[in-house]
Structures are given as C-alpha cells and as structure tokens.
Amino acid sequence: NAADKKVLAFVVNGASDFWKIAEAGVKKAQGELPNYNLQLKYPEQAAAAVQQRMMDDLVAAGAAGIMVSAVDPKNQVEHLNKIASQTLLFTTDSDAPNSKRIAYIGSSNVDLGKDAGKLMLKALPNGGKCVGFVGLPGADNARERIEGVKETIKGSKVELVDVRGDEIDQTRAKRNVEDILAAMPDVSCLVGFYSYNTPRIYEVLKEAGKLGKIQIIGFDEDPITLGGVKEGAIAGTVVQQPFEWGYQGMKLMAKYIEGDKSGVPANGIIIVPGKVIDKSNVDDFMGSMKAMLKK
Amino acid sequence: MNKKDLSLLVLILVVGAVVAFINPRFLYVGNLSNTLNQVGMFGIFSIAEAFVIIIGGIELSVGSVIALLGVLFIDLIVNHDVNWMVAFAAIIASGLVIGLVHGALVTRMHIQPFVVTLCGLLIYRGAARYYTEDATAGFGFGASFPTLEWLTAGRTNLLGFPVPHSLVALIVVAAIAWVLLHRSVFGRYLYAVGKNEEAARYSGIRSERVMVSAYVICGGLTAFAAILFAMYTRSISPAVHGSFYELYAIAAAVLGGCSLRGGEGSIVGVVLGTVLLQVLQNLVNLLGIPSSLNFAVMGAVILIGVLADQYLVQRRQRVSTAKGRTQASLAAAPLEG
Amino acid sequence: MNKKDLSLLVLILVVGAVVAFINPRFLYVGNLSNTLNQVGMFGIFSIAEAFVIIIGGIELSVGSVIALLGVLFIDLIVNHDVNWMVAFAAIIASGLVIGLVHGALVTRMHIQPFVVTLCGLLIYRGAARYYTEDATAGFGFGASFPTLEWLTAGRTNLLGFPVPHSLVALIVVAAIAWVLLHRSVFGRYLYAVGKNEEAARYSGIRSERVMVSAYVICGGLTAFAAILFAMYTRSISPAVHGSFYELYAIAAAVLGGCSLRGGEGSIVGVVLGTVLLQVLQNLVNLLGIPSSLNFAVMGAVILIGVLADQYLVQRRQRVSTAKGRTQASLAAAPLEG
Amino acid sequence: MTEPFLELVDISKSYPGVVALDHVGLAVSPGEVIALIGENGAGKSTLMKVLGGVVEPSGGRIRVDGVERNALTVAEAITAGIAFVHQELNLFDNLDVAGNVFIGREPVHGGPLRLIDRKALYAKTQPLLDRLGADFAPDAPLAELSLAQRQLVEIMKALSLDARLVIMDEPTSSLTLSETDRLMRVIAALKAHGVSIIFITHRLNEVMQCADRAVVLRDGRMVGALTRAELSPAAMIRLMIGRDLKSLYVPPAAPPGEPVLDIVEAVTDTYPERTVSLSVRRGEILGLAGLVGSGRTELARAVFGVDALRGGAIKLNGEAIRVTNPRAAIDHGIYLIPEDRKGCGLLLDVSIAENISLPDLASYLRYFLVNTAQETKNARVQREQLKIRAPDVATTVGSLSGGNQQKVVLAKWLSMRPKVLIFDEPTRGVDVGAKQEIYEMLRRLTDAGVAILMISSDMEEVIGVSDRIAVMHEGAISGFLDRSQFSEHNVLQLAVGHAV
Ligand SMILES: Nc1ncnc2c1ncn2[C@@H]1O[C@H](COP(=O)(O)OP(=O)(O)OP(=O)(O)O)[C@@H](O)[C@H]1O
Ligand SMILES: Nc1ncnc2c1ncn2[C@@H]1O[C@H](COP(=O)(O)OP(=O)(O)OP(=O)(O)O)[C@@H](O)[C@H]1O
Ligand SMILES: [Mg+2]
Ligand SMILES: [Mg+2]
C-alpha cells in the first residue's frame, strides 16, 4: 500500500535538466528502497518563499525525510531548522552549514569555479579578455563559481571583465552573447556559468563563424555542450554529479531513518567532486550519461 | 455578503472538502495555520490592489515594490542598525510616497495607469537588484529581533489553534478597508470615480484626489505586506522575490468580483479570492500533484469555478423573464434608456 | 503616421543617437541585424496582442502559449519525425484553436478576458512543463533542418546588410495587419467593437464574431512567433521560456498608442513600440550597464518618453484653442447620448 | 391609404418588476408619418427597439410584408428596410463622421479583403450633411463634435440607409429650432418618396407640424390614436396624461431682486476672442437661447468650474469668487444640471438613492459613516415630489426611461440648498406632464430666492418659462429680451447674430 510507505522528498530549487539527472539517481535508489516512496519536487518558482511553503506542506503531509537544494541557504537557516525539528533534513547542491541539517551531500561551487579557471588558463596561454554569462548573477552558486574562477586566474593575463545575467530567459541569454560580440570585438573567451548558457554561446559563435577563434568554457552537461567539446569547439566543461547526490543521498537518508548513522561524517559534509570534461574523456562521459538516464 | 462572494465561498468549501477527503492532513491544525499565514500576507496586498482596481486603475508594480521595500527594510535594521520601529515607519512612508507618485503621474500627467505601474515594475525591481548588487539580502544566522519577529511572523495560540499574526493583520486591514469602502463617504467616492469619472466630477467629487488616495492606500498597504514577506522569508533575492505577485493580486481581486473597468468589487470577495488561491497552492503540494502542474491546477480550478458560476447565472436568467442578451449588454456597455 | 507614432519614432531616434554616440558599435551592421532579428520575433506577437487590445480585451497567455507551442513544435519534428511543414501547420492550427477557445469563453460565457487568459497563462505553462516533465526540449547536437532553419532563423544579404528573416516575417505580418486594421471593413469593426460594443451591435455588426476573430488572429500569430522563438533558442526550458512576454507585448502595444479601454491603436505604433523595447535591451549590453539594471533602464526610458510626449501634448493644447478636458473626459467616460 | 407593409401585433415586453409593453399593436403604411407620444416610461422606446431588433419581445408577433415572426434581429430589421435613430446616441468617437454614418455598411472595393472605398465613403457622406445643413466635414473626428452635432450624425446614419421606415426616437431633443425645421423638411421629403416615419417626441408642436397621425402610449398600453384632423396639443395631452394642463408661464411672486450671479467678460476656450457678460437676478429665470455650438454649454461648464475660465470673472452676490473645480462651485451654492445626463449626470448602474445623495454625502453622515436609512428616506421624498417612475429607490438608474433619468439628475440637486442653478437643457426628453411639474418647481425655487440660468434649445420652453432671455451667438451675448419683446422671431434674429 503506497500510502503506508514512508515518503522521502528531494526538493530542488527550480526546474531544470540538471535535476533530471538527480532524478535518475533517485529512481535508482527507489529501485533499491522498496519500502519508501521517493519523490522529486520542483517548486514552481525559484524563490525561497515558494520553496519554504512547499517544505511546510511536505511536513504537513507527513514526509519522513527531506533533502533540499535550498534556494537561499544562508538566509533560510531558521526555516531549515524548523523543518529539521520536524523531520529528517539533508541539504544538497548548496549547503547551509549553520543549520541543524543532518548532512550535506553535493559539490563545492568554489571548487567547480576553480576547475573552470584552470580550463581558461589552459585555453588562453597568452591571456585574454573573458566574459561570463549566467542566469542569476546574484544566486549563491553563480557567485561561488565566479569567485572560484577569479581566484584561479588572479595574477595571470586572463581577465574576467564582465558577467551578463539573463533571468534564465534563453532568448535573452542568446541575445546577450550576440550583444557582447558586437560590443567587445577583442573578447577572446566566453564562459557559460549555467547549463544553458554554454549551448547559446556555441550557437552564436557558430552563426557568426567564430568557432575556434573565441574559446568557450562551460559548466554542466547539456548535450550541445558535450557535442561542442567533442567537436573541439568548446575547450571543456565542468560537470557535477547530481546522479550521485540523488542516489547516495536517498539511500543515506533511508539508512539514517533506520538507525544506521555511520554514513554521515562528523562535520556532516559529503563532497561529491566535480569532473572536468574535455576532448579526451568526453566520449566516455557521454556513454555513462546515456546509461544513467536510460533507467 | 453578496451573491458573487457566496458562490466563491461555496467554491472554496467544495475544493477544501475534496482535498480533505483525499488527504485528511489538509485539516491538520499545522497545515491550516500555515495556509492562513499565507492568506494573511497575500491578502493584504490583494486588498491594496483592489483599491486601485475599484477606481478603474491598475497597479502592476506590487511585486517589485515588495522586493525593493523588503530589501530596504532588511538592510536598514540589519546593516544600518536602525531601530525596527523607525525602519517600519520609514518603509510604510516610502510605500505611501510610491503610491503618491503613481497617482500623480496618472492624474496630473494623464499617463495610463498601466504604463505608469509597468515602468514602476521595471524600475523598482532594477533598483532592488542594483542596491544589493543582485545579492540576497537577509538576516544571516542568529540575527534576532524578537519583538519584531513575534509581531510579524509569530503565532498566538487561540483555543489550541496557532493564529498567525499576519492573519490578524489581514483581519484588521480588511475590517478597516470594509468600513472605508462599503460604509464611508470616501468609499462612495471611490466607486463613483471608478464607474464614471466625469459624472463624479460633476457631482463635486474631487476625482483626482480620490484617485491619488487610492494609489497612496495601495502603496502603504503594499509596503506593509513587503515587511511581512521580508520577515517570513527572512531573506530576499531581489531578482525573484515577489515576482508575479501583481498577477496574484489582480487575480484575487478579479475573482473577488472586481471589474477591471472599475467601480466594482467587495472586500469580502477579495479576501475569499486570496483564500481560494492559497488553498489551491496548498492542494497541489498536499495531494502530491507534480509541481509542474501547480499552475495548471490553479488555472483549471479558477476557470471551472468561474464557468460554473456563469452557467448558474445564465440559467437563473433564462428562467426569469430577462433574457441573456441584457446581461451581455450590461457587461459590455452601460445601460441605455 | 499619426502624431503619436511620430513622437515614438523621435524617441527611438534620440535614444539610438545617444547610444551610437557613446558606443558607435551600436550602428555596426552585425549589431543592427541582431537587434532587428529580435524586433522581428517580438513584433509579431506584439501585433497579435494589439488585435485583442483594440477590441477592448487582453491576452495574458502569450508567453505561456509561446512556451507550450514551442515545446510541441520541437517535440514533433525532433522526436516524432514529423515533416516540418506539417508540424508548422499543426502548430499554427493549435494557436488558432487556442484563440477560438479564448474568444468563445469571453463572448459566449461572458467571462472577463483577464480571467480567461490568466487561466490560459497558468494552464498552458503547466501543460508545457508537464509534457516535458520539466525537462528542456531542444534540438540535440548537430540536429539539422536546413530549410526550416534558413527560413525562420536565417538571414539574407541585401546590399551588404544581413536582413533577418524574422524581420521579413514581421514586415509581411505588419503590412497585412495594417491593411486589415486601417483599410478594411473588418478593421473598422474591430475599432467599433472596441470602442462601444453595444452601439456596434445596434449597427448590425456581429460583435461577438468580430471579438472571436480578434482572439483567433492573436492565437495564430502567437503560434507563428512561438515557432520563430523555438528556432532561435533551439532549446526551451518550459518553466521559463517566454515568461513575462505578455508584459512585453502589452507594453509594446500600449507604447504604440493602444488603449487598454479598447478602440485605439495603430500597427505602425506597435512596431515602433517593439523597436524601442529592443533598442533598450541592446543598449544595456552595449553600454556595459550591469544586467541588474536592464529592467530599470527600460522602465526609466519608457517613463521619460511618455512623460515628455505628454508634456508636449499638454503644452500644445494650452496653446491651441482645443481644450484639455476633451482629452480627459474622452478617456474617462464612454460615449453618451 | 395604402396597405400596411409592417405590423406589430399584441407585442408585450416585461422586465423584472416592470411591464414595459402590454399587448400593443401598430401598423405602418408606406409614406406615413406616425408620431408616437406618451409620458416618460410609457414604453415608446421599448416598442421601437422591438421593431429595430434590439429588444426581443416576450410576446406577440411582427409581420413584415406578410411574413410573420416572433422577433427581429438587428440585421433582419436592416434588411427589412428599417432604420433607427436611437434615443441615446450610438456613435463611435474613435471614428470620423463618415465612418460613423456608414458603420456596418461601408462601401467596399470588392475582393476577399473587403477594403473600404474611402473616396466613395466621403463622397456619399457629403450630400447627407448638406441635406441636414450640418456645417462639419465628413472627415471630422466624432470626438470633436458637440452633442447636437452628434445627434445630426445619428440622423444621417438613418437617412443613408434608403430605408422604407425610419424610426426616430426623440431626434430633436438637443436640436435648436433651425435644425429642427430642417429635419421637418427632410421628413416631408422622405414622405414624398414613400418612406414611412415613426417619430417620438415630447415637443407637441413638432407633432402638429408633421404627423399624419399620433399614437399614444400610457403605462405600456395603447390608449388611443388621433388622426391628422383630430390632432391638437390639448387632445394629445389629455390622452397622454389623462388631464388638461395650465399654461406654461407662471409669473414670479415678487419682482426680481439684486443680481446674484454676475458673469463679467468671461472668456472660454472655444471662443478665446469673445467675452460674455450677463447677470442673473434673485428670483428670476434667465433663459439662455442660441444655436447649436453657440457656446452656452461651454459657458456653463466654465462657471461651474469644470473647465478653467480663460479670462474674466465670476461674482456671487457682488463678490468675486474663484471657481477652479465643481466642488468649489457647489460649496458656493452654484449647481449645474448638465445636458449630457448619461456621461456627466448619472452613475448608470447605481441605485437612484445613491445617485441622489452623491453630491451631498456630507450631510448624510452619522458617526463618520453614510446613514443609508436617511439616504433612502430622502430619495423616497424626491421620488414622490418629482414623480419618478420606478419600482423603488433601490432601482438602478440605467433601467429607467430617459425622462425619468433626467428627473433623477434634477433630484440630485434639488435636495440641497442652491443659490444659483444652471440648467442645461433641463427637460431634454421629459414628457409634457413632467415638464409642467419641473417648470412649477423652477418657479417655486425662484420664489424662494434662487437665481436660475436656464439654457434651452426648445423655443417653446425658452419663451414660455423665462422671465428674461439672453441669446448667444458664436461665443458672445448678442442681446437680451424682456418679456414684452418675447417672440420666436426675435430670438432667432439674435441667435443668428442680427440685432432686433
Ligand atoms: N433594460 C431595461 N431593464 C429594466 N427595465 C427597463 C429596461 N428598459 C426599459 N425599462 C423600463 O421599461 C419602461 C418603458 O421604458 P421606455 O424606455 O420604453 O420608455 P419611453 O416611453 O421611451 O420613455 P421616455 O420618454 O422617457 O424615453 C420603463 O418603465 C423603463 O424603466
Ligand atoms: N467635446 C467636445 N470636443 C470638442 N469640441 C466641442 C466639444 N463639445 C462642444 N464642442 C464645440 O464647442 C463649441 C461650443 O459648444 P457648446 O456645447 O458650448 O454649444 P451650445 O451652445 O451649448 O450648443 P449645443 O449644446 O446645443 O451644441 C461648438 O463649436 C462645438 O463644436
Ligand atoms: Mg424613450
Ligand atoms: Mg449645449
């Protein structure tokens, strides 16, 4: 009887393909946890208030555990504590270390940014001007990635001169790339900080006939990004492993509920490192992705 | 309570009963209290919107004002150590000023309210984002303003039910607004100006003043809501905080019987409209409907409700001597003699 | 071109000149061509919106329709291997049906257009998200439909200027719409119904049909725009694609002289309104203004433009014999007998 | 007389709480001019709306050329050759004159797009303008026309139809004598071409001028018909209201006193180079006559503070006052009853009681709130006094007949304490019985010391009611007439700018 099963919810911070991969992980975990009802929840808007509301409702509906990618972890602490007092709470994607969450499972955005920074240094041995593109420049993940990049390229001749935001509107994302090409003829490298930014960069450069002349560095594993990497037009992309978050996280929660707390380290932080995908390993990666999403 | 409000209430009860039947947790004290907390916050700015809609205007900047004033409020008390009562007063005053500016642009410069407030929507949002450099404004961990928190986001136990203070605030605001709109001279003037500004002027009503007052009231109430939201989320990402809230507000007002042509609407209706919208939100989460369908469910229930209401109205009319055509012409154009 | 359109054109030229002065790259062929490409796409659905606004309605579901139909279009040709011409026709047909349903709900069931299309906004967005399970719908890497791509997103060199085909589409659509609105009997009826529906009915105009047609035209054009957008971004995240575009459309229409009370507006104005909005977007990126100020700049320029225009109008009126009251009273009250 | 081509048989129509028509029959023969008369709310407009396809009757049959139906649609009525000049204007102020005249029947170039043949449109409009002697252009925007000019446009609309039957519902209510004369000639010409006309009016001399017969409605029933030979004002009045009427003019109880309202060299927007000076004395009715567009309404609006005065001054009891908005005027005791009741006078979908109390809400206050009981009570009193025909004071004003709406506008102001009353066309669309009552009321007011400025385009009314007449011509006063000088001729001479 489905109603009697304990509910474990994975609450994400907004709809995107990225979470599809996590969902695949959750599904895999579901296969191994027949006594639980695992759900992946998308708030209808990427706003803290909406997400809080959703978690309140989940608690009201009797969820046994919640794993959340908090929209705004720094300031949601109090609310997270409230949830943690009523049910088992994990964080993922971006941590809230000061809260009473039991564990964090995810990557470190600063580290991911550093990886991207290294890619930039490698792609531009003689230095150059770079412009970044991102959905919400103020969001924590964007800030941390940018911080990581800046830290790595500090002191080199590579410069990140501007980061353009687009409110997650892809039309504007593409438009921003077009405008930057028009405004800055001497730009030598474009960085897509959100998953959909890199494909838009790739398309604009392709239409302008500038593939190969301007370097592209990306984040995440959009199919077009991977295609570009394979083709050599994109220097490389830094990916996270949301599949593992979903899979490991759910299993860990179930274990924890059943009383086995050994999987959670003392500081509660479980980092799943990111991966740098370039021409050398892109085929392997694409293969494993396909395998993951098939389930 | 008029017929329109009544049928809205029936719709809410039906939806509530269905939800409670499928998932009895809907009726749990905690859940009801949470929902009512939301009703409190959303209701206040929906009433604000109703004032402007009644005079035949529209206010699209509600969401952006909530973001901008929320950011300012948090900044004042967290970063500038301003006493919260002073900050509270300053924010309400800013809301009133925003309303005054909108009203002046509409009445003095004769710019369409839609244009004025659309520009407001864009400008305030931009200002909020620029002010924080797109970063989130928040209380940070451990920051604590016990009195303020208790007043705005706290709950008081009443016969075992934790009554959210935002609901108390809504009840007070609604009661005052009700008296103002439905019993006072000023309310009469609001409706008169909304129905026929020219005729109102010929009756000695200073229609421009009345219109400006409506925008000012709207601004003030929105500022109040902004503080409640800021204290609820305790953090504001200026890029998204409160976005689309103007649509919520207008939807609640329209559901509650306001006509965008002005001159119509009741406070009870607006509050019920807010309740319906919030129950629908609650429903999606409680029934485990995929979140992607959240909006769709909301739209579908509203549409079905309005359609059912309209169907009943039309049937009643067909039964009585009046014919359907009359209704159509009433809705579309003023009666003629 | 009437006076209102002219002052809008002046505003565009002034803004353009200022931008070109600060950053001459504004005038580069590539940049102009990019901007005109955007104008093409945004212009088409703004004209769609104008049709509905002219009959005194409103269409809020534009953005959601663009998301839903875009997703369906990509899905049809990418995943179901439907011939693109068939898919094209199917999408346009869906747009027309959506318009028909909206029109029928407004005229037959007498539901306020705001409510109908707000529900549309919610339902179509939800449907798009549910259909793809919130995943992005897109052309995979290397997927290629050369003819379709060339037709919708390509550019043709004309005297060294790469003319985007979306602009060509807009020009064709605008020309037909212009003839229809300003020279045909049907256009007359649209204006008449928008101004005074009852009087139109007394004149033997089938006002319901006219209203439904406006919604149908709007639906069809929006569907066309949806295809252009899908081919431009080549990938659609259903949760956000096209969101807020209804505000763009309404803003363009209102800037272009449409009144939300119906019965007013010109096609030239709407196109100019679109141009202004797109130039403003371009300006933010070209002048290196922080993206967070994008909206604020847009709002501020619109407001200043409208204010300047209004100021000039008022001065002209004070100078000429015409009386200011005409303006105000005409706007406020329906015709009288 | 030829066979009737159109017959209404046993037509009934009821609205909630009102029986507007009760088994009414009417037959129309070609080339016949029928006057339809009756008190306000008798059902005249409703009957005509049934014929025009605008209102669906609840019972009865309509026979057109022998084909019998239960109801007509607007399109069917037009096809049957019925043209309709509505009592309340149905025009579009976003179109020009020609566009309004041919709305729904635009000349087209042909082809699937049905493009408008603009040349033909304007060419076809000009002769209609000439026929009515209108002085505006076919491409003038309707928004810039005055009420009377709009009424002419509405008439042109009907004339352009080549109809077999033209229905005119109070076409002359805002026309002055000269336009009315011209309209009478147009009617005669139509009749000569075999076109039938049904004509509704409250001005009985017009019935005398043109009607072949008069049909009288009372309370939704047909109470009688008068042939041409039987037509006389007295006979019509008797049928309409069931009693005789005394003469219009009642002399004031005391000779007029000192000037109350002085308008000194006032300049308005439309005629910036002309000035108007006049004074209204305590206890007198000063009639203000003039042709359409002579600037009378304009003057009234300026005095009442709706428009700003461009120059000159206004004095009340000898003291200059500044009136910048209607509220200020009202606070000074100067009231205006506007000519345009639908646009400026009333809130149509609001109850009678709330309309009446609107300008004076402050006096209904109890504990800062509106005392609705007192509001209702006062409204009932007004309804009694003015004989407003309505089921209750909670009825919305929009469902009243035109004349009764006018009475509500009057009631708004009469419940307050005026010093100066400006009436702009006070009896537009009011039936004879009620007119008499209104005139009596005017006199009661002046006897109580009020000064009244009565703008009127109804010659009979101006001459019959005023103590003194001022005549305007193109924005200036062209002369004053004392009672001894009153005559249609003198008024007309001054109205066209000649001296007397
Ligand atoms: N739409 C309506 N709803 C309700 N009652 C109506 C409506 N239209 C007319 N009536 C009522 O029907 C009756 C007849 O009205 P009608 O307009 O035909 O009078 P009339 O003879 O034209 O009067 P007037 O001379 O004042 O124009 C009136 O009592 C009026 O109140
Ligand atoms: N709404 C308006 N817009 C523009 N012009 C107007 C308007 N109303 C009136 N006018 C013009 O103002 C002039 C004076 O009109 P006004 O209404 O004062 O005349 P009037 O003597 O009251 O005549 P009547 O009311 O019988 O038309 C006319 O030339 C008329 O065309
Ligand atoms: Mg009538
Ligand atoms: Mg006049």
Tab-separated table of C-alpha atoms in Angstrom, chain C residues 63-249:
chain	number	residue	atom	x	y	z
C	63	GLY	CA	4.217	33.847	-23.018
C	64	SER	CA	2.785	30.502	-21.964
C	65	VAL	CA	1.487	29.798	-25.452
C	66	ILE	CA	4.955	30.517	-26.815
C	67	ALA	CA	6.377	28.002	-24.356
C	68	LEU	CA	3.770	25.302	-24.950
C	69	LEU	CA	3.647	25.518	-28.720
C	70	GLY	CA	7.432	25.854	-28.906
C	71	VAL	CA	7.848	22.661	-26.922
C	72	LEU	CA	5.295	20.866	-29.070
C	73	PHE	CA	6.905	22.053	-32.291
C	74	ILE	CA	10.352	20.855	-31.292
C	75	ASP	CA	8.928	17.624	-29.985
C	76	LEU	CA	7.053	16.979	-33.224
C	77	ILE	CA	9.970	17.467	-35.534
C	78	VAL	CA	12.754	16.147	-33.309
C	79	ASN	CA	11.187	13.228	-31.502
C	80	HIS	CA	8.296	12.261	-33.723
C	81	ASP	CA	9.983	12.873	-37.045
C	82	VAL	CA	7.018	14.803	-38.335
C	83	ASN	CA	7.713	16.673	-41.537
C	84	TRP	CA	8.408	20.244	-40.549
C	85	MET	CA	5.805	21.688	-42.852
C	86	VAL	CA	3.148	19.505	-41.292
C	87	ALA	CA	4.379	20.408	-37.835
C	88	PHE	CA	4.341	24.068	-38.777
C	89	ALA	CA	0.748	23.839	-39.921
C	90	ALA	CA	-0.252	21.869	-36.843
C	91	ILE	CA	1.244	24.461	-34.507
C	92	ILE	CA	-0.418	27.381	-36.276
C	93	ALA	CA	-3.682	25.472	-36.153
C	94	SER	CA	-3.260	24.888	-32.418
C	95	GLY	CA	-2.700	28.606	-31.965
C	96	LEU	CA	-5.888	29.370	-33.845
C	97	VAL	CA	-7.810	26.873	-31.723
C	98	ILE	CA	-6.459	28.393	-28.520
C	99	GLY	CA	-7.613	31.799	-29.767
C	100	LEU	CA	-11.001	30.373	-30.648
C	101	VAL	CA	-11.445	28.903	-27.184
C	102	HIS	CA	-10.467	32.172	-25.517
C	103	GLY	CA	-12.806	34.107	-27.769
C	104	ALA	CA	-15.659	31.714	-27.123
C	105	LEU	CA	-15.191	31.867	-23.363
C	106	VAL	CA	-15.183	35.650	-23.477
C	107	THR	CA	-18.149	36.130	-25.776
C	108	ARG	CA	-20.349	33.099	-25.076
C	109	MET	CA	-19.728	32.546	-21.412
C	110	HIS	CA	-19.186	36.221	-20.676
C	111	ILE	CA	-16.059	35.667	-18.594
C	112	GLN	CA	-13.749	38.659	-18.290
C	113	PRO	CA	-10.895	38.380	-20.795
C	114	PHE	CA	-8.448	38.968	-17.968
C	115	VAL	CA	-9.694	35.867	-16.160
C	116	VAL	CA	-9.835	33.672	-19.249
C	117	THR	CA	-6.336	34.481	-20.367
C	118	LEU	CA	-4.890	34.428	-16.860
C	119	CYS	CA	-6.160	30.871	-16.573
C	120	GLY	CA	-4.617	30.276	-20.002
C	121	LEU	CA	-1.310	31.626	-18.745
C	122	LEU	CA	-1.383	29.177	-15.846
C	123	ILE	CA	-2.720	26.170	-17.720
C	124	TYR	CA	-0.508	26.320	-20.817
C	125	ARG	CA	2.614	26.862	-18.766
C	126	GLY	CA	1.684	23.908	-16.602
C	127	ALA	CA	0.898	21.804	-19.650
C	128	ALA	CA	4.252	22.628	-21.237
C	129	ARG	CA	6.098	21.706	-18.058
C	130	TYR	CA	4.130	18.551	-17.538
C	131	TYR	CA	4.557	17.474	-21.137
C	132	THR	CA	8.336	17.546	-20.936
C	133	GLU	CA	8.377	16.657	-17.250
C	134	ASP	CA	10.102	19.975	-16.733
C	135	ALA	CA	12.989	18.968	-18.939
C	136	THR	CA	14.377	21.161	-21.643
C	137	ALA	CA	13.085	20.427	-25.114
C	138	GLY	CA	15.721	21.076	-27.701
C	139	PHE	CA	17.444	20.118	-30.885
C	140	GLY	CA	20.234	17.807	-29.936
C	141	PHE	CA	23.751	18.487	-31.016
C	142	GLY	CA	24.047	18.560	-34.769
C	143	ALA	CA	20.328	18.071	-35.414
C	144	SER	CA	19.677	19.991	-38.556
C	145	PHE	CA	16.671	21.113	-40.576
C	146	PRO	CA	18.405	23.311	-43.119
C	147	THR	CA	15.368	24.667	-44.972
C	148	LEU	CA	13.384	25.322	-41.832
C	149	GLU	CA	16.367	26.903	-40.147
C	150	TRP	CA	17.115	29.082	-43.110
C	151	LEU	CA	13.510	30.168	-43.412
C	152	THR	CA	12.961	31.005	-39.765
C	153	ALA	CA	16.306	31.930	-38.313
C	154	GLY	CA	18.374	32.689	-41.394
C	155	ARG	CA	19.397	35.989	-42.871
C	156	THR	CA	19.543	37.166	-46.474
C	157	ASN	CA	22.119	39.618	-47.643
C	158	LEU	CA	20.592	42.733	-49.085
C	159	LEU	CA	23.089	45.361	-50.224
C	160	GLY	CA	25.536	44.059	-47.687
C	161	PHE	CA	23.041	44.055	-44.838
C	162	PRO	CA	22.085	40.663	-43.470
C	163	VAL	CA	18.307	41.002	-43.235
C	164	PRO	CA	16.981	38.532	-40.644
C	165	HIS	CA	14.074	36.527	-41.946
C	166	SER	CA	12.148	37.088	-38.767
C	167	LEU	CA	12.163	40.766	-39.694
C	168	VAL	CA	10.878	39.910	-43.146
C	169	ALA	CA	8.124	37.900	-41.493
C	170	LEU	CA	7.282	40.859	-39.281
C	171	ILE	CA	7.137	43.194	-42.256
C	172	VAL	CA	4.760	40.880	-44.066
C	173	VAL	CA	2.613	40.383	-40.978
C	174	ALA	CA	2.585	44.099	-40.209
C	175	ALA	CA	1.679	45.016	-43.772
C	176	ILE	CA	-1.244	42.625	-43.824
C	177	ALA	CA	-2.329	43.692	-40.359
C	178	TRP	CA	-2.088	47.326	-41.402
C	179	VAL	CA	-4.320	46.846	-44.412
C	180	LEU	CA	-6.702	44.760	-42.367
C	181	LEU	CA	-6.930	47.200	-39.480
C	182	HIS	CA	-6.729	50.527	-41.196
C	183	ARG	CA	-8.262	49.893	-44.580
C	184	SER	CA	-10.688	47.019	-44.415
C	185	VAL	CA	-14.235	46.756	-43.180
C	186	PHE	CA	-13.158	44.140	-40.673
C	187	GLY	CA	-10.698	46.621	-39.169
C	188	ARG	CA	-13.440	49.185	-38.816
C	189	TYR	CA	-15.492	46.648	-36.947
C	190	LEU	CA	-12.604	45.871	-34.630
C	191	TYR	CA	-12.270	49.511	-33.686
C	192	ALA	CA	-16.022	49.964	-33.423
C	193	VAL	CA	-16.492	46.950	-31.178
C	194	GLY	CA	-13.572	48.024	-29.023
C	195	LYS	CA	-14.994	51.488	-28.521
C	196	ASN	CA	-18.635	50.748	-27.957
C	197	GLU	CA	-19.738	47.174	-28.243
C	198	GLU	CA	-23.390	47.901	-27.760
C	199	ALA	CA	-23.500	50.577	-30.413
C	200	ALA	CA	-21.716	48.191	-32.751
C	201	ARG	CA	-24.408	45.626	-32.156
C	202	TYR	CA	-27.092	48.227	-32.836
C	203	SER	CA	-25.357	48.956	-36.119
C	204	GLY	CA	-25.820	45.374	-37.205
C	205	ILE	CA	-22.219	44.329	-36.564
C	206	ARG	CA	-21.901	40.784	-35.277
C	207	SER	CA	-19.757	41.959	-32.445
C	208	GLU	CA	-19.252	38.509	-30.951
C	209	ARG	CA	-17.831	37.197	-34.184
C	210	VAL	CA	-15.573	40.180	-34.505
C	211	MET	CA	-14.283	39.645	-30.993
C	212	VAL	CA	-13.703	35.955	-31.526
C	213	SER	CA	-11.827	36.697	-34.753
C	214	ALA	CA	-9.505	39.024	-32.884
C	215	TYR	CA	-8.620	36.280	-30.419
C	216	VAL	CA	-8.176	33.776	-33.251
C	217	ILE	CA	-5.831	36.099	-35.137
C	218	CYS	CA	-3.935	36.674	-31.920
C	219	GLY	CA	-3.616	32.947	-31.325
C	220	GLY	CA	-2.392	32.250	-34.839
C	221	LEU	CA	0.217	34.988	-34.820
C	222	THR	CA	1.414	33.970	-31.377
C	223	ALA	CA	1.850	30.408	-32.633
C	224	PHE	CA	3.940	31.736	-35.507
C	225	ALA	CA	6.085	33.692	-33.052
C	226	ALA	CA	6.405	30.559	-30.932
C	227	ILE	CA	7.988	28.723	-33.868
C	228	LEU	CA	10.396	31.580	-34.540
C	229	PHE	CA	11.459	31.641	-30.893
C	230	ALA	CA	11.882	27.886	-30.811
C	231	MET	CA	14.125	28.064	-33.848
C	232	TYR	CA	16.065	30.958	-32.370
C	233	THR	CA	16.871	29.488	-28.962
C	234	ARG	CA	16.863	25.925	-30.314
C	235	SER	CA	16.040	24.780	-26.812
C	236	ILE	CA	13.186	25.526	-24.491
C	237	SER	CA	13.023	25.214	-20.732
C	238	PRO	CA	9.265	25.116	-20.360
C	239	ALA	CA	9.319	26.622	-16.880
C	240	VAL	CA	10.735	29.947	-18.002
C	241	HIS	CA	10.637	30.171	-21.810
C	242	GLY	CA	8.651	33.221	-22.820
C	243	SER	CA	7.644	34.128	-19.321
C	244	PHE	CA	6.726	37.802	-18.963
C	245	TYR	CA	6.423	38.096	-22.741
C	246	GLU	CA	2.805	39.063	-22.325
C	247	LEU	CA	4.003	42.147	-20.493
C	248	TYR	CA	6.398	42.906	-23.339
C	249	ALA	CA	3.579	42.560	-25.821
